[in-house]
Short mmCIF file of C-alpha atoms and ligand atoms in Angstrom, two decimals:
data_model
loop_
_atom_site.label_atom_id
_atom_site.label_comp_id
_atom_site.label_asym_id
_atom_site.label_seq_id
_atom_site.Cartn_x
_atom_site.Cartn_y
_atom_site.Cartn_z
CA MET A 169 12.25 16.85 -5.05
CA LEU A 170 12.91 13.05 -4.37
CA ARG A 171 14.70 10.97 -7.48
CA VAL A 172 13.07 7.56 -7.65
CA VAL A 173 14.25 4.34 -9.45
CA VAL A 174 11.66 1.51 -9.91
CA MET A 175 12.63 -2.02 -10.20
CA VAL A 176 10.50 -4.21 -12.45
CA SER A 177 10.59 -7.87 -13.61
CA GLY A 178 7.52 -8.06 -15.85
CA GLY A 179 4.22 -6.37 -17.29
CA GLY A 180 4.86 -3.17 -15.04
CA THR A 181 1.12 -2.43 -13.93
CA ASN A 182 2.38 -0.66 -10.51
CA LEU A 183 5.12 0.98 -12.59
CA GLN A 184 2.13 2.27 -15.09
CA ALA A 185 -0.01 3.33 -11.62
CA ILE A 186 3.53 5.19 -10.30
CA ILE A 187 3.86 7.03 -13.80
CA ASP A 188 0.20 7.74 -14.30
CA GLY A 189 0.63 9.37 -10.43
CA VAL A 190 2.94 11.32 -10.88
CA ALA A 191 1.61 12.90 -13.79
CA SER A 192 -1.69 13.36 -12.37
CA GLY A 193 -0.06 14.98 -9.13
CA THR A 194 -1.13 12.37 -6.85
CA ILE A 195 2.47 11.75 -6.22
CA THR A 196 4.14 14.91 -5.63
CA ASN A 197 7.59 16.20 -4.51
CA THR A 198 8.97 13.17 -6.90
CA VAL A 199 11.19 12.42 -10.31
CA LEU A 200 11.08 9.34 -11.79
CA ALA A 201 14.81 8.99 -12.84
CA GLY A 202 14.70 5.82 -14.08
CA VAL A 203 13.60 2.31 -14.36
CA ILE A 204 15.44 -1.00 -14.16
CA SER A 205 14.15 -4.57 -15.24
CA ASN A 206 16.06 -8.06 -15.09
CA ASN A 207 14.61 -8.94 -18.16
CA LYS A 208 14.83 -6.91 -22.08
CA MET A 209 11.75 -7.77 -23.25
CA VAL A 210 8.99 -7.07 -20.59
CA LYS A 211 6.33 -4.67 -21.19
CA SER A 212 7.52 -2.15 -18.21
CA LEU A 213 10.41 -1.40 -20.40
CA GLU A 214 7.82 -0.12 -23.18
CA ARG A 215 5.74 1.87 -20.63
CA ALA A 216 9.26 3.63 -19.29
CA LYS A 217 9.90 4.22 -22.96
CA GLN A 218 6.56 5.40 -23.42
CA ALA A 219 6.18 7.59 -20.44
CA GLY A 220 9.72 9.28 -21.77
CA ILE A 221 11.60 7.28 -18.64
CA PRO A 222 15.18 6.29 -18.82
CA ALA A 223 15.52 2.58 -18.58
CA VAL A 224 18.18 -0.23 -18.56
CA SER A 225 17.72 -4.05 -18.40
CA VAL A 226 20.21 -6.06 -15.89
CA SER A 227 19.62 -9.76 -17.09
CA PRO A 228 21.58 -12.38 -14.56
CA GLY A 229 22.14 -14.40 -17.41
CA GLU A 230 24.18 -12.21 -19.25
CA TYR A 231 26.85 -12.58 -16.53
CA ARG A 232 29.04 -15.46 -15.12
CA ASP A 233 28.26 -15.99 -11.56
CA ARG A 234 25.58 -14.23 -9.39
CA GLU A 235 28.82 -11.78 -7.80
CA SER A 236 29.23 -10.62 -11.21
CA PHE A 237 25.18 -9.81 -12.20
CA ASN A 238 25.28 -8.27 -8.38
CA SER A 239 27.43 -5.56 -8.84
CA ALA A 240 26.33 -4.60 -12.54
CA LEU A 241 22.84 -4.43 -10.51
CA LEU A 242 24.28 -1.86 -8.55
CA GLU A 243 26.24 -0.13 -10.62
CA ALA A 244 23.03 0.65 -12.42
CA VAL A 245 21.12 1.45 -9.71
CA ASP A 246 23.96 4.15 -8.41
CA ALA A 247 23.92 5.44 -12.05
CA PHE A 248 20.61 7.50 -11.28
CA SER A 249 21.69 9.01 -8.35
CA PRO A 250 17.96 7.61 -6.26
CA ASP A 251 16.86 9.15 -2.76
CA LEU A 252 14.39 5.92 -2.81
CA VAL A 253 14.32 2.45 -4.70
CA VAL A 254 10.96 1.07 -5.46
CA LEU A 255 10.38 -2.59 -6.42
CA ALA A 256 7.50 -2.57 -8.15
CA GLY A 257 7.41 -7.07 -8.85
CA PHE A 258 10.95 -7.37 -9.23
CA LEU A 259 12.11 -10.84 -8.96
CA VAL A 260 15.51 -11.05 -8.09
CA LYS A 261 16.40 -11.05 -4.50
CA ILE A 262 18.48 -7.49 -3.25
CA PRO A 263 21.92 -7.92 -3.23
CA ASP A 264 22.65 -7.32 0.58
CA GLN A 265 25.43 -4.61 -0.39
CA MET A 266 22.66 -3.09 -2.28
CA VAL A 267 20.25 -3.07 0.51
CA HIS A 268 23.10 -2.34 2.91
CA LYS A 269 24.02 1.21 1.06
CA TYR A 270 20.54 2.23 0.24
CA ALA A 271 19.37 1.48 4.03
CA GLY A 272 15.89 2.53 4.81
CA ARG A 273 15.14 3.59 0.94
CA ILE A 274 14.05 0.77 -0.60
CA ILE A 275 10.37 -0.45 -0.68
CA ASN A 276 8.18 -3.24 -2.16
CA ILE A 277 5.45 -4.00 -2.55
CA HIS A 278 3.66 -7.67 -2.03
CA PRO A 279 0.53 -9.01 -3.26
CA SER A 280 -0.48 -9.84 0.63
CA LEU A 281 -0.98 -9.15 4.07
CA ILE A 282 2.63 -9.77 4.85
CA PRO A 283 3.34 -12.06 7.30
CA SER A 284 0.87 -14.59 5.31
CA PHE A 285 2.02 -15.85 1.87
CA CYS A 286 4.94 -14.32 1.81
CA GLY A 287 8.93 -15.20 1.63
CA VAL A 288 10.63 -17.59 -0.87
CA GLY A 289 8.49 -18.89 -3.44
CA PHE A 290 5.58 -16.73 -2.51
CA TYR A 291 5.45 -14.74 -5.93
CA GLY A 292 3.32 -13.25 -8.28
CA LEU A 293 0.91 -15.72 -9.44
CA LYS A 294 1.54 -18.28 -6.51
CA VAL A 295 0.66 -15.81 -3.37
CA HIS A 296 -2.96 -15.70 -4.60
CA GLU A 297 -2.72 -19.70 -5.24
CA SER A 298 -2.16 -20.40 -1.85
CA ALA A 299 -4.60 -17.55 -0.77
CA LEU A 300 -7.17 -19.62 -2.60
CA LYS A 301 -6.01 -22.66 -1.21
CA ARG A 302 -5.76 -22.05 2.82
CA GLY A 303 -9.69 -20.72 2.07
CA VAL A 304 -9.17 -16.71 3.18
CA LYS A 305 -11.67 -14.30 3.31
CA ILE A 306 -10.04 -11.47 2.86
CA THR A 307 -6.48 -11.01 1.32
CA GLY A 308 -4.61 -7.72 -0.15
CA ALA A 309 -1.20 -6.04 -0.26
CA THR A 310 1.51 -4.67 1.76
CA VAL A 311 4.00 -2.08 1.17
CA HIS A 312 7.41 -2.41 2.93
CA PHE A 313 10.31 -1.32 3.49
CA VAL A 314 13.52 -3.69 2.07
CA THR A 315 15.91 -5.51 4.01
CA GLU A 316 18.26 -8.56 3.94
CA GLY A 317 15.23 -11.21 4.46
CA MET A 318 12.23 -11.61 1.86
CA ASP A 319 9.27 -9.80 2.99
CA GLU A 320 10.99 -9.12 6.42
CA GLY A 321 11.07 -5.57 6.01
CA PRO A 322 9.27 -3.01 8.41
CA ILE A 323 5.69 -2.47 6.68
CA ILE A 324 4.84 0.93 5.76
CA SER A 325 1.03 0.59 4.77
CA GLN A 326 -1.46 -2.98 4.03
CA LYS A 327 -4.64 -2.35 2.70
CA PRO A 328 -7.44 -5.34 3.11
CA VAL A 329 -9.27 -7.18 -0.16
CA PRO A 330 -11.88 -9.60 -0.18
CA VAL A 331 -11.31 -13.11 -1.74
CA GLU A 332 -14.84 -13.99 -3.67
CA GLU A 333 -16.96 -16.81 -4.51
CA GLY A 334 -15.42 -18.52 -7.89
CA ASP A 335 -12.04 -17.09 -7.78
CA THR A 336 -9.57 -17.77 -10.01
CA PRO A 337 -5.74 -16.59 -8.93
CA GLU A 338 -6.05 -14.53 -12.23
CA ALA A 339 -9.22 -13.02 -11.20
CA LEU A 340 -7.72 -12.35 -7.28
CA GLN A 341 -4.49 -11.28 -8.70
CA LYS A 342 -6.67 -8.49 -10.43
CA ARG A 343 -8.91 -7.46 -7.93
CA VAL A 344 -5.69 -7.12 -5.23
CA MET A 345 -3.43 -5.40 -7.73
CA GLU A 346 -6.89 -2.92 -9.03
CA GLN A 347 -7.97 -2.22 -5.11
CA ALA A 348 -4.29 -2.60 -3.40
CA GLU A 349 -1.86 -2.40 -4.97
CA TRP A 350 -1.87 0.25 -7.44
CA ILE A 351 -2.95 3.02 -4.81
CA LEU A 352 -0.77 2.07 -1.57
CA LEU A 353 2.42 2.20 -3.89
CA PRO A 354 2.00 5.14 -5.06
CA LYS A 355 0.89 6.64 -1.96
CA ALA A 356 3.81 5.42 -0.23
CA ILE A 357 5.99 7.29 -2.85
CA ASP A 358 3.97 10.25 -2.40
CA ASP A 359 4.48 9.73 1.74
CA ILE A 360 8.33 9.26 1.44
CA ALA A 361 8.55 12.34 -1.26
CA ASN A 362 6.91 14.46 0.95
CA GLY A 363 8.37 13.62 5.03
CA ARG A 364 4.78 11.83 6.16
CA ILE A 365 7.10 8.51 6.66
CA SER A 366 10.77 7.20 7.33
CA LEU A 367 12.33 3.99 8.40
CA ARG A 368 13.50 5.34 11.97
CA GLY A 369 17.28 5.30 12.88
CA LYS A 370 18.02 5.45 9.28
C1 GRF B 657 2.51 -7.43 -8.64
O1 GRF B 657 1.28 -8.51 -8.23
C2 GRF B 657 3.62 -7.00 -7.45
O2 GRF B 657 2.90 -7.21 -6.07
C3 GRF B 657 4.18 -8.61 -7.21
O3 GRF B 657 4.66 -8.77 -8.80
C4 GRF B 657 3.51 -8.23 -9.64
C5 GRF B 657 3.77 -6.95 -10.57
O4 GRF B 657 3.13 -7.22 -11.97
N1 GRF B 657 5.63 -8.21 -6.32
P1 GRF B 657 3.43 -5.63 -12.70
O5 GRF B 657 4.73 -6.17 -12.57
O6 GRF B 657 3.31 -4.56 -11.88
O7 GRF B 657 1.94 -5.77 -13.22
#
């Protein structure tokens, strides 16, 4: 049984897709051991509570410096003894110490077809604003393993999503979530939980 911890920062729709996937059996051999948020005032924590999943928040503002926060974040992750850490809209950079400790066992969902519109500064609506500004006709989402760099790890899966005439960033974000993110992330977890995907050499 794969023990999964999901790390969130916002609305938690990807978390909800994972919760629903486990409940419906589309994600098998998996237990959601915990949810960690960097912000105690988010809907994600409500979703965890509704699903009966232990949830904690570790906020940078509660620590005197980044190093103290990083240690507290790693402690919070360790406490759940995860086999897999899933970043589902987690907006804080994962400390290198945690990337090394959980090498090959952290995955992230990014709302574009990496290597487009990714890296520092590309998160949330900004990703879709950039895609619309560039005028791309196809965008999508990517699930990848997390390494020290931002959005640079080995790609696990991608799914294309059409950009439509008159799209606003919000409309495009919703389509990418519905048609790509909420499908790719549960599938990646199920593939990892059942040994169909792993990071070679880890
Ligand atoms: C999603 O668009 C995800 O791709 C990005 O942040 C957003 C999180 O949304 N990393 P939610 O909190 O899962 O609703």
